[in-house]
Amino acid sequence: MNKTGFIFDLDGVIVDTAKYHYLAWKELAAELNIPFTIEDNERLKGVSRLQSFEIILEIGGRTMSDEEKEYYCTKKNNLYKTFLETLKKEEVLPGVRNFLEAARAAKIPTALGSASKNAAFILEKLDLMDLLDVIIDGTLVSAAKPDPEVFLKGAEALSLDPADCIVFEDSFSGIEAAHRGGMKAIGVVTKENLPEADEWITGFDGLMPEDILKMLDR
Ligand code: B16
Ligand code: MG
């Protein structure tokens, strides 16, 4: 019996929401007179909302009280959600839907493991909710990646040992979180090189679950 499960990060693996995070953070940063570039945005991938804002404050050489940070994080999220409203199911990254369908057909259990508190909304918009067995997102975890909590909860909800789970990630912190949780990590390589990953793919287009199992000798 195949005991392997797949755990997918969301942003950068299933869909490119980073561009919408960028637009929202840029608007907020402009309001605060903090210069914020698309290169700076790379530092926010896989990082929680609050930590993302703290990185932006650091770029601007600014400090704020916890209350002010919360105010601006809420403001950013409201802006981000207006962009998400226009998200189309065609924005699922190439090959992802096929790969999930093939995993389902092969009876390989699947989970989402994302830092985002908007994950369920995004998956609904992409019409992917039914193709994932378990959703673990930012509403269910307290420790951000590289802490392994999000992936360990995913393994537990799938009733699998962490060693039997394979994580798909596009961020340094996510690869580290998978390893700290005792799981193998496939780096979904777009801009980052992710040297710590166990294997690498450039995306899911043309890829089948058995290709991944072969890569990791499962
Ligand atoms: P939210 P992932 C992460 O998603 C994003 O990469 C990161 O940029 C974002 O700050 C974080 O989710 C929190 O998102 O503000 O929607 O709660 O890569 O873990 O799927
Ligand atoms: Mg990601």
PDB file of C-alpha atoms and ligand atoms in Angstrom:
ATOM      1  CA  MET A   1       0.000   0.000   0.000  1.00  0.00           C
ATOM      2  CA  ASN A   2       1.224   3.474  -0.831  1.00  0.00           C
ATOM      3  CA  LYS A   3       1.757   5.306   2.450  1.00  0.00           C
ATOM      4  CA  THR A   4       3.112   8.512   0.999  1.00  0.00           C
ATOM      5  CA  GLY A   5       1.243  11.814   1.388  1.00  0.00           C
ATOM      6  CA  PHE A   6       1.806  15.148  -0.333  1.00  0.00           C
ATOM      7  CA  ILE A   7       1.703  18.508   1.490  1.00  0.00           C
ATOM      8  CA  PHE A   8       1.518  21.645  -0.643  1.00  0.00           C
ATOM      9  CA  ASP A   9       2.436  25.196   0.205  1.00  0.00           C
ATOM     10  CA  LEU A  10      -0.032  27.670  -1.383  1.00  0.00           C
ATOM     11  CA  ASP A  11       1.601  30.893  -2.514  1.00  0.00           C
ATOM     12  CA  GLY A  12       4.273  30.095  -5.113  1.00  0.00           C
ATOM     13  CA  VAL A  13       3.325  26.419  -5.413  1.00  0.00           C
ATOM     14  CA  ILE A  14      -0.397  26.287  -6.230  1.00  0.00           C
ATOM     15  CA  VAL A  15      -0.958  29.918  -7.225  1.00  0.00           C
ATOM     16  CA  ASP A  16       1.107  33.072  -7.582  1.00  0.00           C
ATOM     17  CA  THR A  17      -0.539  35.244  -4.950  1.00  0.00           C
ATOM     18  CA  ALA A  18       2.817  36.950  -4.264  1.00  0.00           C
ATOM     19  CA  LYS A  19       1.984  39.533  -6.937  1.00  0.00           C
ATOM     20  CA  TYR A  20      -1.192  40.533  -5.070  1.00  0.00           C
ATOM     21  CA  HIS A  21       0.612  40.588  -1.718  1.00  0.00           C
ATOM     22  CA  TYR A  22       3.143  42.887  -3.418  1.00  0.00           C
ATOM     23  CA  LEU A  23       0.529  45.304  -4.752  1.00  0.00           C
ATOM     24  CA  ALA A  24      -1.101  45.571  -1.331  1.00  0.00           C
ATOM     25  CA  TRP A  25       2.159  45.972   0.607  1.00  0.00           C
ATOM     26  CA  LYS A  26       3.414  48.523  -1.940  1.00  0.00           C
ATOM     27  CA  GLU A  27       0.340  50.678  -1.496  1.00  0.00           C
ATOM     28  CA  LEU A  28       0.685  50.526   2.280  1.00  0.00           C
ATOM     29  CA  ALA A  29       4.435  51.209   2.180  1.00  0.00           C
ATOM     30  CA  ALA A  30       3.827  54.248  -0.053  1.00  0.00           C
ATOM     31  CA  GLU A  31       1.352  55.584   2.518  1.00  0.00           C
ATOM     32  CA  LEU A  32       4.108  55.245   5.129  1.00  0.00           C
ATOM     33  CA  ASN A  33       6.745  56.751   2.798  1.00  0.00           C
ATOM     34  CA  ILE A  34       8.756  53.549   2.843  1.00  0.00           C
ATOM     35  CA  PRO A  35      10.428  52.554  -0.442  1.00  0.00           C
ATOM     36  CA  PHE A  36       9.390  48.983  -1.292  1.00  0.00           C
ATOM     37  CA  THR A  37      10.464  47.146  -4.448  1.00  0.00           C
ATOM     38  CA  ILE A  38       9.554  43.867  -6.143  1.00  0.00           C
ATOM     39  CA  GLU A  39      12.982  42.578  -5.008  1.00  0.00           C
ATOM     40  CA  ASP A  40      12.100  43.442  -1.387  1.00  0.00           C
ATOM     41  CA  ASN A  41       8.892  41.459  -1.879  1.00  0.00           C
ATOM     42  CA  GLU A  42      10.948  38.265  -2.333  1.00  0.00           C
ATOM     43  CA  ARG A  43      11.833  38.495   1.363  1.00  0.00           C
ATOM     44  CA  LEU A  44       8.157  38.219   2.311  1.00  0.00           C
ATOM     45  CA  LYS A  45       7.464  34.884   0.622  1.00  0.00           C
ATOM     46  CA  GLY A  46       6.401  32.206   3.082  1.00  0.00           C
ATOM     47  CA  VAL A  47       6.647  34.725   5.933  1.00  0.00           C
ATOM     48  CA  SER A  48       3.609  35.559   8.108  1.00  0.00           C
ATOM     49  CA  ARG A  49       1.666  38.789   7.667  1.00  0.00           C
ATOM     50  CA  LEU A  50       3.042  40.415  10.834  1.00  0.00           C
ATOM     51  CA  GLN A  51       6.615  39.350  10.096  1.00  0.00           C
ATOM     52  CA  SER A  52       6.215  40.692   6.555  1.00  0.00           C
ATOM     53  CA  PHE A  53       5.224  44.093   7.937  1.00  0.00           C
ATOM     54  CA  GLU A  54       8.137  44.031  10.368  1.00  0.00           C
ATOM     55  CA  ILE A  55      10.503  43.458   7.421  1.00  0.00           C
ATOM     56  CA  ILE A  56       8.958  46.476   5.647  1.00  0.00           C
ATOM     57  CA  LEU A  57       9.402  48.612   8.781  1.00  0.00           C
ATOM     58  CA  GLU A  58      13.023  47.474   8.958  1.00  0.00           C
ATOM     59  CA  ILE A  59      13.527  48.515   5.304  1.00  0.00           C
ATOM     60  CA  GLY A  60      12.144  51.950   6.204  1.00  0.00           C
ATOM     61  CA  GLY A  61      14.186  52.142   9.439  1.00  0.00           C
ATOM     62  CA  ARG A  62      10.937  52.554  11.387  1.00  0.00           C
ATOM     63  CA  THR A  63       9.513  51.170  14.615  1.00  0.00           C
ATOM     64  CA  MET A  64       5.861  50.947  15.719  1.00  0.00           C
ATOM     65  CA  SER A  65       3.793  49.811  18.661  1.00  0.00           C
ATOM     66  CA  ASP A  66       2.021  46.449  18.486  1.00  0.00           C
ATOM     67  CA  GLU A  67      -1.323  48.269  18.127  1.00  0.00           C
ATOM     68  CA  GLU A  68      -0.073  50.288  15.156  1.00  0.00           C
ATOM     69  CA  LYS A  69       1.355  47.160  13.525  1.00  0.00           C
ATOM     70  CA  GLU A  70      -1.996  45.424  13.912  1.00  0.00           C
ATOM     71  CA  TYR A  71      -3.782  48.411  12.403  1.00  0.00           C
ATOM     72  CA  TYR A  72      -1.561  48.424   9.313  1.00  0.00           C
ATOM     73  CA  CYS A  73      -1.633  44.621   8.930  1.00  0.00           C
ATOM     74  CA  THR A  74      -5.447  44.729   8.898  1.00  0.00           C
ATOM     75  CA  LYS A  75      -5.344  47.551   6.390  1.00  0.00           C
ATOM     76  CA  LYS A  76      -2.979  45.577   4.144  1.00  0.00           C
ATOM     77  CA  ASN A  77      -5.148  42.486   4.396  1.00  0.00           C
ATOM     78  CA  ASN A  78      -8.253  44.433   3.374  1.00  0.00           C
ATOM     79  CA  LEU A  79      -6.391  45.734   0.337  1.00  0.00           C
ATOM     80  CA  TYR A  80      -5.077  42.240  -0.456  1.00  0.00           C
ATOM     81  CA  LYS A  81      -8.596  40.826  -0.240  1.00  0.00           C
ATOM     82  CA  THR A  82      -9.857  43.316  -2.799  1.00  0.00           C
ATOM     83  CA  PHE A  83      -7.246  41.905  -5.209  1.00  0.00           C
ATOM     84  CA  LEU A  84      -8.225  38.338  -4.309  1.00  0.00           C
ATOM     85  CA  GLU A  85     -11.836  39.099  -5.226  1.00  0.00           C
ATOM     86  CA  THR A  86     -10.744  39.134  -8.874  1.00  0.00           C
ATOM     87  CA  LEU A  87      -8.782  35.848  -8.648  1.00  0.00           C
ATOM     88  CA  LYS A  88      -9.787  33.472 -11.464  1.00  0.00           C
ATOM     89  CA  LYS A  89      -9.582  29.695 -11.410  1.00  0.00           C
ATOM     90  CA  GLU A  90      -7.381  29.925 -14.508  1.00  0.00           C
ATOM     91  CA  GLU A  91      -4.702  31.396 -12.224  1.00  0.00           C
ATOM     92  CA  VAL A  92      -3.944  27.983 -10.709  1.00  0.00           C
ATOM     93  CA  LEU A  93      -0.308  27.412 -11.713  1.00  0.00           C
ATOM     94  CA  PRO A  94       0.197  25.177 -14.798  1.00  0.00           C
ATOM     95  CA  GLY A  95      -0.253  21.455 -14.155  1.00  0.00           C
ATOM     96  CA  VAL A  96      -1.360  21.790 -10.520  1.00  0.00           C
ATOM     97  CA  ARG A  97      -4.988  20.760 -11.046  1.00  0.00           C
ATOM     98  CA  ASN A  98      -3.953  17.712 -13.118  1.00  0.00           C
ATOM     99  CA  PHE A  99      -1.359  16.732 -10.535  1.00  0.00           C
ATOM    100  CA  LEU A 100      -3.909  16.919  -7.705  1.00  0.00           C
ATOM    101  CA  GLU A 101      -6.434  14.911  -9.724  1.00  0.00           C
ATOM    102  CA  ALA A 102      -3.788  12.279 -10.485  1.00  0.00           C
ATOM    103  CA  ALA A 103      -2.831  12.099  -6.788  1.00  0.00           C
ATOM    104  CA  ARG A 104      -6.488  11.564  -5.903  1.00  0.00           C
ATOM    105  CA  ALA A 105      -6.789   8.819  -8.555  1.00  0.00           C
ATOM    106  CA  ALA A 106      -3.640   7.148  -7.172  1.00  0.00           C
ATOM    107  CA  LYS A 107      -5.077   7.390  -3.619  1.00  0.00           C
ATOM    108  CA  ILE A 108      -2.195   9.567  -2.437  1.00  0.00           C
ATOM    109  CA  PRO A 109      -3.513  11.746   0.414  1.00  0.00           C
ATOM    110  CA  THR A 110      -3.005  15.491   0.028  1.00  0.00           C
ATOM    111  CA  ALA A 111      -2.874  18.456   2.407  1.00  0.00           C
ATOM    112  CA  LEU A 112      -2.387  22.188   2.178  1.00  0.00           C
ATOM    113  CA  GLY A 113       0.282  23.622   4.507  1.00  0.00           C
ATOM    114  CA  SER A 114       0.194  27.403   4.169  1.00  0.00           C
ATOM    115  CA  ALA A 115       0.967  30.398   6.363  1.00  0.00           C
ATOM    116  CA  SER A 116      -1.932  32.290   4.822  1.00  0.00           C
ATOM    117  CA  LYS A 117      -5.074  33.116   6.767  1.00  0.00           C
ATOM    118  CA  ASN A 118      -6.780  33.641   3.407  1.00  0.00           C
ATOM    119  CA  ALA A 119      -6.046  30.107   2.147  1.00  0.00           C
ATOM    120  CA  ALA A 120      -9.625  28.771   2.248  1.00  0.00           C
ATOM    121  CA  PHE A 121     -10.930  31.829   0.390  1.00  0.00           C
ATOM    122  CA  ILE A 122      -8.201  31.447  -2.261  1.00  0.00           C
ATOM    123  CA  LEU A 123      -8.838  27.707  -2.714  1.00  0.00           C
ATOM    124  CA  GLU A 124     -12.572  28.368  -3.112  1.00  0.00           C
ATOM    125  CA  LYS A 125     -11.859  30.971  -5.782  1.00  0.00           C
ATOM    126  CA  LEU A 126      -9.580  28.496  -7.591  1.00  0.00           C
ATOM    127  CA  ASP A 127     -12.146  25.715  -7.223  1.00  0.00           C
ATOM    128  CA  LEU A 128      -9.531  23.454  -5.602  1.00  0.00           C
ATOM    129  CA  MET A 129     -11.114  22.895  -2.189  1.00  0.00           C
ATOM    130  CA  ASP A 130     -12.405  19.420  -3.119  1.00  0.00           C
ATOM    131  CA  LEU A 131      -9.054  18.248  -4.455  1.00  0.00           C
ATOM    132  CA  LEU A 132      -7.233  18.575  -1.124  1.00  0.00           C
ATOM    133  CA  ASP A 133      -8.019  16.137   1.689  1.00  0.00           C
ATOM    134  CA  VAL A 134      -6.881  18.443   4.484  1.00  0.00           C
ATOM    135  CA  ILE A 135      -6.394  22.208   4.799  1.00  0.00           C
ATOM    136  CA  ILE A 136      -3.910  23.486   7.382  1.00  0.00           C
ATOM    137  CA  ASP A 137      -3.473  27.248   7.139  1.00  0.00           C
ATOM    138  CA  GLY A 138      -2.563  30.367   9.073  1.00  0.00           C
ATOM    139  CA  THR A 139      -5.817  30.200  11.051  1.00  0.00           C
ATOM    140  CA  LEU A 140      -4.782  26.850  12.583  1.00  0.00           C
ATOM    141  CA  VAL A 141      -1.129  27.381  13.445  1.00  0.00           C
ATOM    142  CA  SER A 142       0.591  29.614  15.960  1.00  0.00           C
ATOM    143  CA  ALA A 143       4.242  29.224  14.934  1.00  0.00           C
ATOM    144  CA  ALA A 144       5.334  30.507  11.532  1.00  0.00           C
ATOM    145  CA  LYS A 145       7.630  28.590   9.161  1.00  0.00           C
ATOM    146  CA  PRO A 146      10.520  27.634   9.610  1.00  0.00           C
ATOM    147  CA  ASP A 147       8.756  26.115  12.613  1.00  0.00           C
ATOM    148  CA  PRO A 148       7.404  22.760  11.370  1.00  0.00           C
ATOM    149  CA  GLU A 149       3.990  23.137  13.088  1.00  0.00           C
ATOM    150  CA  VAL A 150       1.978  23.669   9.879  1.00  0.00           C
ATOM    151  CA  PHE A 151       3.413  20.549   8.214  1.00  0.00           C
ATOM    152  CA  LEU A 152       3.275  18.385  11.348  1.00  0.00           C
ATOM    153  CA  LYS A 153      -0.401  19.264  11.717  1.00  0.00           C
ATOM    154  CA  GLY A 154      -0.884  18.326   8.074  1.00  0.00           C
ATOM    155  CA  ALA A 155       0.760  14.917   8.584  1.00  0.00           C
ATOM    156  CA  GLU A 156      -1.294  14.311  11.704  1.00  0.00           C
ATOM    157  CA  ALA A 157      -4.559  15.230   9.973  1.00  0.00           C
ATOM    158  CA  LEU A 158      -3.658  12.823   7.149  1.00  0.00           C
ATOM    159  CA  SER A 159      -2.872  10.149   9.795  1.00  0.00           C
ATOM    160  CA  LEU A 160       0.626   9.776   8.347  1.00  0.00           C
ATOM    161  CA  ASP A 161       4.074   9.711   9.908  1.00  0.00           C
ATOM    162  CA  PRO A 162       5.992  12.879   9.012  1.00  0.00           C
ATOM    163  CA  ALA A 163       8.642  10.674   7.349  1.00  0.00           C
ATOM    164  CA  ASP A 164       5.943   9.497   4.917  1.00  0.00           C
ATOM    165  CA  CYS A 165       5.087  13.058   3.814  1.00  0.00           C
ATOM    166  CA  ILE A 166       6.612  14.969   0.920  1.00  0.00           C
ATOM    167  CA  VAL A 167       6.367  18.764   1.087  1.00  0.00           C
ATOM    168  CA  PHE A 168       6.253  21.075  -1.961  1.00  0.00           C
ATOM    169  CA  GLU A 169       7.664  24.492  -1.121  1.00  0.00           C
ATOM    170  CA  ASP A 170       8.961  27.631  -2.833  1.00  0.00           C
ATOM    171  CA  SER A 171      10.524  29.369   0.176  1.00  0.00           C
ATOM    172  CA  PHE A 172      13.673  28.877   2.245  1.00  0.00           C
ATOM    173  CA  SER A 173      11.687  28.959   5.464  1.00  0.00           C
ATOM    174  CA  GLY A 174       9.266  26.338   4.130  1.00  0.00           C
ATOM    175  CA  ILE A 175      12.046  23.920   3.121  1.00  0.00           C
ATOM    176  CA  GLU A 176      13.571  24.321   6.577  1.00  0.00           C
ATOM    177  CA  ALA A 177      10.171  23.759   8.223  1.00  0.00           C
ATOM    178  CA  ALA A 178       9.708  20.501   6.275  1.00  0.00           C
ATOM    179  CA  HIS A 179      13.134  19.246   7.294  1.00  0.00           C
ATOM    180  CA  ARG A 180      12.655  20.217  10.932  1.00  0.00           C
ATOM    181  CA  GLY A 181       9.433  18.198  10.810  1.00  0.00           C
ATOM    182  CA  GLY A 182      11.310  15.151   9.480  1.00  0.00           C
ATOM    183  CA  MET A 183       9.867  15.375   5.951  1.00  0.00           C
ATOM    184  CA  LYS A 184      11.431  15.442   2.495  1.00  0.00           C
ATOM    185  CA  ALA A 185      11.046  18.732   0.621  1.00  0.00           C
ATOM    186  CA  ILE A 186      10.670  19.292  -3.112  1.00  0.00           C
ATOM    187  CA  GLY A 187      11.778  22.812  -4.035  1.00  0.00           C
ATOM    188  CA  VAL A 188       9.422  24.473  -6.496  1.00  0.00           C
ATOM    189  CA  VAL A 189      12.063  26.629  -8.064  1.00  0.00           C
ATOM    190  CA  THR A 190      11.082  29.838  -9.769  1.00  0.00           C
ATOM    191  CA  LYS A 191      13.285  32.685  -8.644  1.00  0.00           C
ATOM    192  CA  GLU A 192      14.931  31.184  -5.583  1.00  0.00           C
ATOM    193  CA  ASN A 193      17.496  28.408  -5.884  1.00  0.00           C
ATOM    194  CA  LEU A 194      16.501  26.611  -2.680  1.00  0.00           C
ATOM    195  CA  PRO A 195      19.778  24.686  -2.310  1.00  0.00           C
ATOM    196  CA  GLU A 196      18.556  22.910   0.839  1.00  0.00           C
ATOM    197  CA  ALA A 197      15.704  21.062  -0.919  1.00  0.00           C
ATOM    198  CA  ASP A 198      15.965  17.285  -1.497  1.00  0.00           C
ATOM    199  CA  GLU A 199      14.871  17.541  -5.146  1.00  0.00           C
ATOM    200  CA  TRP A 200      13.661  20.333  -7.417  1.00  0.00           C
ATOM    201  CA  ILE A 201      10.918  20.946  -9.953  1.00  0.00           C
ATOM    202  CA  THR A 202      10.209  24.094 -11.968  1.00  0.00           C
ATOM    203  CA  GLY A 203       6.454  23.525 -11.709  1.00  0.00           C
ATOM    204  CA  PHE A 204       3.818  20.802 -12.135  1.00  0.00           C
ATOM    205  CA  ASP A 205       3.245  21.076 -15.871  1.00  0.00           C
ATOM    206  CA  GLY A 206       3.553  17.569 -17.358  1.00  0.00           C
ATOM    207  CA  LEU A 207       4.451  16.110 -13.953  1.00  0.00           C
ATOM    208  CA  MET A 208       2.722  13.078 -12.419  1.00  0.00           C
ATOM    209  CA  PRO A 209       2.732  11.919  -8.779  1.00  0.00           C
ATOM    210  CA  GLU A 210       4.778   8.832  -9.698  1.00  0.00           C
ATOM    211  CA  ASP A 211       7.564  11.104 -11.056  1.00  0.00           C
ATOM    212  CA  ILE A 212       7.890  12.592  -7.568  1.00  0.00           C
ATOM    213  CA  LEU A 213       7.809   9.185  -5.883  1.00  0.00           C
ATOM    214  CA  LYS A 214      10.581   7.986  -8.218  1.00  0.00           C
ATOM    215  CA  MET A 215      12.698  11.076  -7.524  1.00  0.00           C
ATOM    216  CA  LEU A 216      12.675  10.212  -3.830  1.00  0.00           C
ATOM    217  CA  ASP A 217      12.946   6.426  -4.266  1.00  0.00           C
ATOM    218  CA  ARG A 218       9.469   5.734  -2.848  1.00  0.00           C
TER     219      ARG A 218
HETATM  220  P1  B16 B   1      -1.915  36.112   4.728  1.00  0.00           P
HETATM  221  P2  B16 B   1       2.353  30.473   1.810  1.00  0.00           P
HETATM  222  C1  B16 B   1       2.324  32.999   2.624  1.00  0.00           C
HETATM  223  O1  B16 B   1       1.730  31.951   1.908  1.00  0.00           O
HETATM  224  C2  B16 B   1       2.865  34.046   1.672  1.00  0.00           C
HETATM  225  O2  B16 B   1       3.946  33.500   0.910  1.00  0.00           O
HETATM  226  C3  B16 B   1       3.367  35.216   2.463  1.00  0.00           C
HETATM  227  O3  B16 B   1       3.864  36.213   1.588  1.00  0.00           O
HETATM  228  C4  B16 B   1       2.221  35.766   3.329  1.00  0.00           C
HETATM  229  O4  B16 B   1       2.675  36.846   4.127  1.00  0.00           O
HETATM  230  C5  B16 B   1       1.683  34.647   4.220  1.00  0.00           C
HETATM  231  O5  B16 B   1       1.261  33.565   3.413  1.00  0.00           O
HETATM  232  C6  B16 B   1       0.518  35.091   5.084  1.00  0.00           C
HETATM  233  O6  B16 B   1      -0.569  35.355   4.249  1.00  0.00           O
HETATM  234  O7  B16 B   1      -1.589  37.553   4.906  1.00  0.00           O
HETATM  235  O8  B16 B   1      -2.867  35.818   3.602  1.00  0.00           O
HETATM  236  O9  B16 B   1      -2.357  35.458   6.016  1.00  0.00           O
HETATM  237  O10 B16 B   1       3.546  30.588   0.895  1.00  0.00           O
HETATM  238  O11 B16 B   1       2.714  29.972   3.192  1.00  0.00           O
HETATM  239  O12 B16 B   1       1.210  29.717   1.197  1.00  0.00           O
HETATM  240 MG    MG B   2       5.074  29.834  -0.601  1.00  0.00          MG
END
